[in-house]
Amino acid sequence: MKPVRVLIIDDSASVRQAMTAILGEDPDIQVIAAAADSFAAARYIQEEVPDVITLDVEMPRMDGVTFLRKLMSQRPIPVVMCSSLVEEGSETLLQALEAGAVDVILKPRMGVAEHLNEAKLMIRETVKGAAKARLGARRQVRAASPAQKLTADAVLPPPTGRAMSRTTEMVVCIGASTGGTEALREVLEALPANSPGIVIVQHMPESFTRAFAKRLNGLCQVDVKEAEDGDTVMRGHVLIAPGGLRHTLLERQGARYVVSVKEGPLVSRHRPSVDVLFRSAARNAGSNAVGIIMTGMGDDGARGLLEMKQAGARTFAQDEATSVVFGMPKEAIARNAADKVIPLGNIARELLQATAR
């Protein structure tokens, strides 16, 4: 397969150099140009249309979100926003996702070697995932190069096979990645205030999930917040796993469910990992749970969804037609992990029906 051709746009020469080096280490990626601002980028695009653009948020002459909106109205290209993300700037990145960006990455930062290596991996995987994004017309799917990765075994052991007996409350676990921010908004906006408790893993950089949860909380009838260790999963509340540094698991304490937010290695190339959340639901909730896997690249969550199904949970996968990237649902469907494949617009209704008592 041909490599993913990438145009880097950033006003910092050091960031352009670092991004070029990081992406250039992957044989499946080719950096065709690095532009200092939007106007230089426009000239490059006239000469050669890239498969993916990485776009800085704050730039002179024209900011990244303005350029993104112009690009999407004239020549849609998958765009990954690249930010030195601080919480105060998260709202701008949410605007970029609403304007058509398919994902967000953090600018490379020097630090502990392990974390820097993880950051490099996430940058490359996100760019390759963006190349598969469907912006209106279906794009040709590129095969990502295989990479060694840990499974949920690195965080907790597999389910015992004993399904948890039913209780009076149900819990819903949802996993999503590329394209998931807007897809989750559509699902959660359609839920009534008394919906069952929900725990969500959406692949995001650190510090971004708090702003994402705050935005959803202002749009939805359910209460939405970033999950904290020990939070109770309760009716009418949605917990978003904090991004970047820790995993989020579902645990049972007597007759109630709580979340555990704990450190651990990357699982299925992600942290937080959908596989980890789903496995914890299989172990601790069994038939009291519903699992939903949505748009995203790769296979994170596919194995865990199957474990949930085998433990007695109802399981669903988003269909190809409504997925920005069909990787995660496709892998789950291939494993026969989903009881039902449904379009995005039907997920809220199916969720409510599956949890009705």
Tab-separated table of C-alpha atoms in Angstrom:
chain	number	residue	atom	x	y	z
A	1	MET	CA	0.000	0.000	0.000
A	2	LYS	CA	1.122	3.546	-0.691
A	3	PRO	CA	2.209	5.534	2.368
A	4	VAL	CA	-0.096	8.131	3.919
A	5	ARG	CA	0.993	11.532	2.551
A	6	VAL	CA	0.993	14.180	5.290
A	7	LEU	CA	1.188	17.972	5.261
A	8	ILE	CA	2.340	19.500	8.567
A	9	ILE	CA	1.172	23.040	9.408
A	10	ASP	CA	2.744	24.710	12.456
A	11	ASP	CA	4.309	28.112	13.018
A	12	SER	CA	7.034	26.645	15.257
A	13	ALA	CA	10.099	25.471	13.350
A	14	SER	CA	11.057	23.107	16.188
A	15	VAL	CA	7.603	21.484	16.158
A	16	ARG	CA	7.699	21.117	12.370
A	17	GLN	CA	11.093	19.454	12.667
A	18	ALA	CA	9.964	17.147	15.483
A	19	MET	CA	6.746	16.157	13.717
A	20	THR	CA	8.617	15.498	10.475
A	21	ALA	CA	11.056	13.239	12.309
A	22	ILE	CA	8.372	11.365	14.255
A	23	LEU	CA	6.149	10.720	11.241
A	24	GLY	CA	9.125	9.993	8.986
A	25	GLU	CA	10.149	7.076	11.226
A	26	ASP	CA	7.059	5.181	10.080
A	27	PRO	CA	7.441	3.549	6.642
A	28	ASP	CA	3.676	3.860	6.126
A	29	ILE	CA	3.829	7.669	6.346
A	30	GLN	CA	5.391	10.206	3.984
A	31	VAL	CA	5.712	13.880	4.967
A	32	ILE	CA	5.281	15.769	1.704
A	33	ALA	CA	5.736	19.272	3.180
A	34	ALA	CA	5.845	21.315	6.385
A	35	ALA	CA	4.283	24.790	6.260
A	36	ALA	CA	4.734	27.667	8.719
A	37	ASP	CA	1.230	29.091	8.229
A	38	SER	CA	-2.078	28.547	6.481
A	39	PHE	CA	-1.172	30.605	3.428
A	40	ALA	CA	1.966	28.566	2.739
A	41	ALA	CA	-0.077	25.411	3.314
A	42	ALA	CA	-2.634	26.497	0.710
A	43	ARG	CA	0.140	26.806	-1.868
A	44	TYR	CA	1.396	23.302	-1.067
A	45	ILE	CA	-2.129	21.883	-1.391
A	46	GLN	CA	-2.463	23.445	-4.860
A	47	GLU	CA	0.625	21.503	-5.925
A	48	GLU	CA	-0.158	18.178	-4.198
A	49	VAL	CA	-3.226	17.214	-2.185
A	50	PRO	CA	-2.174	15.343	0.975
A	51	ASP	CA	-4.036	12.406	2.501
A	52	VAL	CA	-3.899	13.991	5.975
A	53	ILE	CA	-3.081	17.421	7.407
A	54	THR	CA	-1.772	18.019	10.927
A	55	LEU	CA	-2.848	21.528	11.879
A	56	ASP	CA	-1.690	23.827	14.662
A	57	VAL	CA	-4.436	25.651	16.569
A	58	GLU	CA	-2.739	29.009	17.185
A	59	MET	CA	-0.960	30.513	14.155
A	60	PRO	CA	-0.260	34.027	12.842
A	61	ARG	CA	-2.372	35.633	10.084
A	62	MET	CA	-5.030	32.876	10.217
A	63	ASP	CA	-5.756	30.578	13.151
A	64	GLY	CA	-6.132	26.843	12.669
A	65	VAL	CA	-9.902	26.650	13.196
A	66	THR	CA	-10.570	29.377	10.597
A	67	PHE	CA	-8.315	27.594	8.095
A	68	LEU	CA	-10.055	24.300	8.878
A	69	ARG	CA	-13.504	25.751	8.170
A	70	LYS	CA	-12.322	27.205	4.858
A	71	LEU	CA	-10.680	23.915	3.907
A	72	MET	CA	-13.766	21.826	4.706
A	73	SER	CA	-16.003	24.119	2.652
A	74	GLN	CA	-13.714	24.051	-0.396
A	75	ARG	CA	-11.604	20.853	-0.417
A	76	PRO	CA	-12.337	18.433	2.452
A	77	ILE	CA	-9.206	16.639	3.653
A	78	PRO	CA	-8.833	14.654	6.904
A	79	VAL	CA	-7.349	17.025	9.478
A	80	VAL	CA	-5.752	16.196	12.831
A	81	MET	CA	-5.458	19.163	15.186
A	82	CYS	CA	-2.051	19.417	16.846
A	83	SER	CA	-1.979	21.328	20.110
A	84	SER	CA	0.148	22.006	23.164
A	85	LEU	CA	-3.171	21.424	24.917
A	86	VAL	CA	-3.882	23.187	28.149
A	87	GLU	CA	-7.343	23.012	29.643
A	88	GLU	CA	-8.068	26.659	28.810
A	89	GLY	CA	-7.565	25.902	25.114
A	90	SER	CA	-9.707	22.780	25.032
A	91	GLU	CA	-12.830	24.687	23.972
A	92	THR	CA	-11.045	25.763	20.782
A	93	LEU	CA	-10.225	22.148	19.997
A	94	LEU	CA	-13.863	21.186	20.533
A	95	GLN	CA	-14.776	23.860	17.989
A	96	ALA	CA	-12.274	22.297	15.595
A	97	LEU	CA	-13.888	18.865	15.976
A	98	GLU	CA	-17.295	20.410	15.320
A	99	ALA	CA	-15.836	22.108	12.223
A	100	GLY	CA	-14.690	18.788	10.777
A	101	ALA	CA	-11.352	17.784	12.327
A	102	VAL	CA	-11.239	14.025	12.794
A	103	ASP	CA	-8.918	13.865	15.801
A	104	VAL	CA	-6.602	15.710	18.193
A	105	ILE	CA	-2.984	15.030	19.157
A	106	LEU	CA	-0.607	16.707	21.565
A	107	LYS	CA	2.517	18.354	20.218
A	108	PRO	CA	5.594	16.242	20.977
A	109	ARG	CA	7.157	17.165	24.317
A	110	MET	CA	10.494	16.111	25.720
A	111	GLY	CA	10.316	14.144	28.951
A	112	VAL	CA	10.558	10.628	30.293
A	113	ALA	CA	11.668	8.361	27.457
A	114	GLU	CA	8.778	5.933	27.942
A	115	HIS	CA	6.187	8.709	27.706
A	116	LEU	CA	7.915	10.256	24.684
A	117	ASN	CA	7.902	6.885	22.908
A	118	GLU	CA	4.209	6.452	23.723
A	119	ALA	CA	3.511	9.944	22.370
A	120	LYS	CA	5.301	9.141	19.131
A	121	LEU	CA	3.261	5.963	18.741
A	122	MET	CA	-0.011	7.805	19.330
A	123	ILE	CA	0.878	10.562	16.845
A	124	ARG	CA	1.661	8.057	14.096
A	125	GLU	CA	-1.382	5.882	14.799
A	126	THR	CA	-3.693	8.904	14.864
A	127	VAL	CA	-2.402	10.167	11.526
A	128	LYS	CA	-2.858	6.754	9.915
A	129	GLY	CA	-6.327	6.505	11.404
A	130	ALA	CA	-7.242	9.908	9.973
A	131	ALA	CA	-6.325	8.668	6.505
A	132	LYS	CA	-9.213	6.208	6.802
A	133	ALA	CA	-11.763	8.824	7.824
A	134	ARG	CA	-14.812	9.133	5.609
A	135	LEU	CA	-15.580	12.779	4.849
A	136	GLY	CA	-18.778	12.415	2.860
A	137	ALA	CA	-17.525	10.189	0.045
A	138	ARG	CA	-15.993	6.888	1.100
A	139	ARG	CA	-12.182	6.993	1.266
A	140	GLN	CA	-9.958	4.076	0.361
A	141	VAL	CA	-9.018	2.217	3.528
A	142	ARG	CA	-5.292	1.927	4.149
A	143	ALA	CA	-3.944	-0.970	6.132
A	144	ALA	CA	-2.000	0.123	9.199
A	145	SER	CA	1.295	-1.639	9.771
A	146	PRO	CA	1.144	-4.274	12.496
A	147	ALA	CA	2.685	-3.372	15.833
A	148	GLN	CA	3.210	-5.383	18.998
A	149	LYS	CA	0.654	-4.397	21.588
A	150	LEU	CA	-0.504	-5.405	25.032
A	151	THR	CA	-3.955	-6.810	25.764
A	152	ALA	CA	-6.160	-6.139	28.776
A	153	ASP	CA	-4.239	-8.942	30.531
A	154	ALA	CA	-1.690	-6.241	31.398
A	155	VAL	CA	-4.244	-4.545	33.672
A	156	LEU	CA	-6.594	-7.274	34.959
A	157	PRO	CA	-7.136	-11.016	34.383
A	158	PRO	CA	-9.784	-12.384	32.008
A	159	PRO	CA	-13.379	-12.968	33.183
A	160	THR	CA	-13.993	-16.159	35.163
A	161	GLY	CA	-16.952	-17.120	32.962
A	162	ARG	CA	-19.456	-16.744	35.812
A	163	ALA	CA	-22.016	-14.130	34.769
A	164	MET	CA	-23.113	-11.733	37.499
A	165	SER	CA	-26.698	-12.235	38.614
A	166	ARG	CA	-29.101	-9.455	37.607
A	167	THR	CA	-29.758	-6.558	39.941
A	168	THR	CA	-32.268	-3.729	39.766
A	169	GLU	CA	-29.855	-1.384	37.948
A	170	MET	CA	-28.104	-1.718	34.613
A	171	VAL	CA	-24.838	-0.109	33.528
A	172	VAL	CA	-23.785	0.854	30.003
A	173	CYS	CA	-20.178	0.865	28.784
A	174	ILE	CA	-19.303	2.640	25.522
A	175	GLY	CA	-16.021	2.749	23.599
A	176	ALA	CA	-15.132	5.104	20.736
A	177	SER	CA	-12.158	6.696	19.024
A	178	THR	CA	-11.752	8.616	15.754
A	179	GLY	CA	-15.001	10.444	15.004
A	180	GLY	CA	-16.366	9.553	18.418
A	181	THR	CA	-16.656	13.002	19.963
A	182	GLU	CA	-19.468	14.113	17.685
A	183	ALA	CA	-21.011	10.631	17.548
A	184	LEU	CA	-21.172	10.473	21.342
A	185	ARG	CA	-22.747	13.920	21.453
A	186	GLU	CA	-25.553	12.696	19.177
A	187	VAL	CA	-26.172	9.626	21.335
A	188	LEU	CA	-26.104	11.412	24.686
A	189	GLU	CA	-28.268	14.317	23.523
A	190	ALA	CA	-30.986	11.794	22.664
A	191	LEU	CA	-31.098	10.266	26.164
A	192	PRO	CA	-33.637	11.270	28.839
A	193	ALA	CA	-32.578	12.475	32.267
A	194	ASN	CA	-33.351	9.125	33.939
A	195	SER	CA	-31.151	7.033	31.618
A	196	PRO	CA	-29.066	4.200	33.097
A	197	GLY	CA	-25.564	4.968	34.347
A	198	ILE	CA	-22.993	5.129	31.546
A	199	VAL	CA	-19.190	4.876	31.487
A	200	ILE	CA	-17.385	5.959	28.308
A	201	VAL	CA	-13.854	5.520	27.009
A	202	GLN	CA	-13.194	7.938	24.159
A	203	HIS	CA	-9.577	7.969	22.998
A	204	MET	CA	-8.370	11.508	23.779
A	205	PRO	CA	-5.215	13.264	24.937
A	206	GLU	CA	-4.804	14.156	28.599
A	207	SER	CA	-6.570	17.314	29.822
A	208	PHE	CA	-9.040	17.237	26.931
A	209	THR	CA	-11.685	14.954	28.438
A	210	ARG	CA	-12.605	17.403	31.196
A	211	ALA	CA	-13.575	20.085	28.655
A	212	PHE	CA	-15.341	17.468	26.515
A	213	ALA	CA	-17.413	16.290	29.472
A	214	LYS	CA	-18.232	19.879	30.439
A	215	ARG	CA	-19.430	20.633	26.911
A	216	LEU	CA	-21.649	17.526	26.826
A	217	ASN	CA	-23.041	18.350	30.245
A	218	GLY	CA	-24.302	21.660	28.882
A	219	LEU	CA	-25.987	19.977	25.929
A	220	CYS	CA	-27.570	16.873	27.454
A	221	GLN	CA	-30.361	16.055	29.887
A	222	VAL	CA	-28.080	13.545	31.638
A	223	ASP	CA	-25.276	14.801	33.879
A	224	VAL	CA	-21.846	14.324	32.280
A	225	LYS	CA	-18.479	14.610	34.034
A	226	GLU	CA	-14.909	13.392	33.740
A	227	ALA	CA	-14.573	10.240	35.824
A	228	GLU	CA	-12.666	10.304	39.104
A	229	ASP	CA	-11.505	7.306	41.075
A	230	GLY	CA	-14.364	6.035	43.240
A	231	ASP	CA	-17.192	7.798	41.365
A	232	THR	CA	-20.506	5.952	41.608
A	233	VAL	CA	-22.154	4.880	38.355
A	234	MET	CA	-25.744	5.970	38.825
A	235	ARG	CA	-28.895	6.588	36.838
A	236	GLY	CA	-28.919	9.861	34.931
A	237	HIS	CA	-25.118	10.224	35.045
A	238	VAL	CA	-22.394	9.707	32.427
A	239	LEU	CA	-18.711	9.310	33.329
A	240	ILE	CA	-16.038	10.059	30.693
A	241	ALA	CA	-12.731	8.262	31.291
A	242	PRO	CA	-9.895	10.777	31.788
A	243	GLY	CA	-7.569	10.785	28.815
A	244	GLY	CA	-3.924	10.044	28.460
A	245	LEU	CA	-2.376	8.624	31.607
A	246	ARG	CA	-4.726	6.106	33.267
A	247	HIS	CA	-7.260	3.355	32.590
A	248	THR	CA	-10.866	3.427	33.789
A	249	LEU	CA	-12.451	0.206	35.086
A	250	LEU	CA	-15.918	-0.735	36.330
A	251	GLU	CA	-16.073	-2.295	39.788
A	252	ARG	CA	-18.894	-3.528	41.990
A	253	GLN	CA	-19.309	-2.499	45.614
A	254	GLY	CA	-22.277	-4.316	47.104
A	255	ALA	CA	-25.363	-3.365	45.102
A	256	ARG	CA	-23.735	-0.428	43.295
A	257	TYR	CA	-21.095	0.121	40.641
A	258	VAL	CA	-18.148	2.490	40.892
A	259	VAL	CA	-15.248	3.342	38.607
A	260	SER	CA	-11.609	2.762	39.389
A	261	VAL	CA	-9.131	5.070	37.657
A	262	LYS	CA	-5.708	3.463	37.775
A	263	GLU	CA	-2.297	3.570	36.152
A	264	GLY	CA	-1.189	0.924	33.693
A	265	PRO	CA	0.608	0.388	30.386
A	266	LEU	CA	-0.871	1.087	26.972
A	267	VAL	CA	-3.418	-1.618	26.112
A	268	SER	CA	-4.298	-2.176	22.460
A	269	ARG	CA	-2.022	0.857	21.894
A	270	HIS	CA	-4.286	3.071	24.039
A	271	ARG	CA	-4.692	4.467	27.529
A	272	PRO	CA	-7.481	4.615	28.524
A	273	SER	CA	-8.354	1.427	26.674
A	274	VAL	CA	-11.835	0.277	25.700
A	275	ASP	CA	-10.716	-3.343	26.145
A	276	VAL	CA	-9.861	-2.655	29.783
A	277	LEU	CA	-13.239	-1.042	30.497
A	278	PHE	CA	-15.162	-3.791	28.699
A	279	ARG	CA	-13.233	-6.583	30.425
A	280	SER	CA	-13.915	-5.029	33.815
A	281	ALA	CA	-17.612	-4.876	32.922
A	282	ALA	CA	-17.568	-8.533	31.893
A	283	ARG	CA	-15.939	-9.501	35.192
A	284	ASN	CA	-17.978	-7.306	37.511
A	285	ALA	CA	-21.339	-6.655	35.840
A	286	GLY	CA	-22.035	-9.606	33.539
A	287	SER	CA	-25.661	-9.600	32.393
A	288	ASN	CA	-26.268	-6.288	34.196
A	289	ALA	CA	-24.232	-4.528	31.500
A	290	VAL	CA	-24.692	-3.299	27.948
A	291	GLY	CA	-21.613	-2.814	25.751
A	292	ILE	CA	-21.484	-0.501	22.730
A	293	ILE	CA	-18.521	-0.072	20.388
A	294	MET	CA	-18.522	2.929	18.083
A	295	THR	CA	-16.498	4.622	15.356
A	296	GLY	CA	-12.710	4.401	15.615
A	297	MET	CA	-9.506	3.032	14.137
A	298	GLY	CA	-7.931	-0.260	15.143
A	299	ASP	CA	-9.373	-3.044	17.282
A	300	ASP	CA	-9.430	-1.652	20.821
A	301	GLY	CA	-12.633	-2.916	22.434
A	302	ALA	CA	-13.320	-5.809	20.054
A	303	ARG	CA	-11.939	-8.479	22.383
A	304	GLY	CA	-13.534	-6.851	25.424
A	305	LEU	CA	-16.950	-6.634	23.762
A	306	LEU	CA	-16.810	-10.371	23.061
A	307	GLU	CA	-15.952	-11.004	26.719
A	308	MET	CA	-18.962	-8.905	27.733
A	309	LYS	CA	-21.220	-10.904	25.407
A	310	GLN	CA	-19.878	-14.201	26.762
A	311	ALA	CA	-20.573	-12.943	30.301
A	312	GLY	CA	-24.232	-12.320	29.434
A	313	ALA	CA	-24.228	-8.648	28.473
A	314	ARG	CA	-26.147	-7.199	25.530
A	315	THR	CA	-23.711	-5.871	22.932
A	316	PHE	CA	-23.974	-3.489	19.983
A	317	ALA	CA	-21.693	-2.160	17.249
A	318	GLN	CA	-22.120	0.994	15.180
A	319	ASP	CA	-22.646	0.267	11.474
A	320	GLU	CA	-20.206	1.130	8.683
A	321	ALA	CA	-22.403	3.710	6.961
A	322	THR	CA	-22.451	6.025	9.986
A	323	SER	CA	-18.890	5.410	11.256
A	324	VAL	CA	-16.186	7.955	10.446
A	325	VAL	CA	-13.712	5.066	10.726
A	326	PHE	CA	-15.148	1.534	10.750
A	327	GLY	CA	-12.097	-0.152	12.301
A	328	MET	CA	-13.210	-0.848	15.871
A	329	PRO	CA	-16.811	-1.875	15.084
A	330	LYS	CA	-15.617	-3.952	12.130
A	331	GLU	CA	-13.208	-5.929	14.320
A	332	ALA	CA	-15.898	-6.531	16.923
A	333	ILE	CA	-18.358	-7.724	14.278
A	334	ALA	CA	-15.711	-10.038	12.796
A	335	ARG	CA	-15.302	-11.666	16.232
A	336	ASN	CA	-19.101	-12.116	16.497
A	337	ALA	CA	-18.951	-9.875	19.562
A	338	ALA	CA	-22.000	-7.741	18.677
A	339	ASP	CA	-25.550	-8.968	19.164
A	340	LYS	CA	-26.695	-6.271	16.764
A	341	VAL	CA	-25.169	-3.799	14.280
A	342	ILE	CA	-26.982	-0.457	14.311
A	343	PRO	CA	-26.687	3.022	12.780
A	344	LEU	CA	-25.627	5.947	14.955
A	345	GLY	CA	-29.122	7.428	15.000
A	346	ASN	CA	-30.563	4.279	16.614
A	347	ILE	CA	-27.986	3.748	19.371
A	348	ALA	CA	-29.778	5.769	22.057
A	349	ARG	CA	-33.062	3.956	21.451
A	350	GLU	CA	-31.437	0.504	21.452
A	351	LEU	CA	-29.536	1.388	24.623
A	352	LEU	CA	-32.746	2.315	26.425
A	353	GLN	CA	-34.585	-0.789	25.223
A	354	ALA	CA	-31.730	-3.069	26.269
A	355	THR	CA	-31.671	-1.609	29.794
A	356	ALA	CA	-35.431	-1.485	30.346
A	357	ARG	CA	-36.666	-3.567	33.279
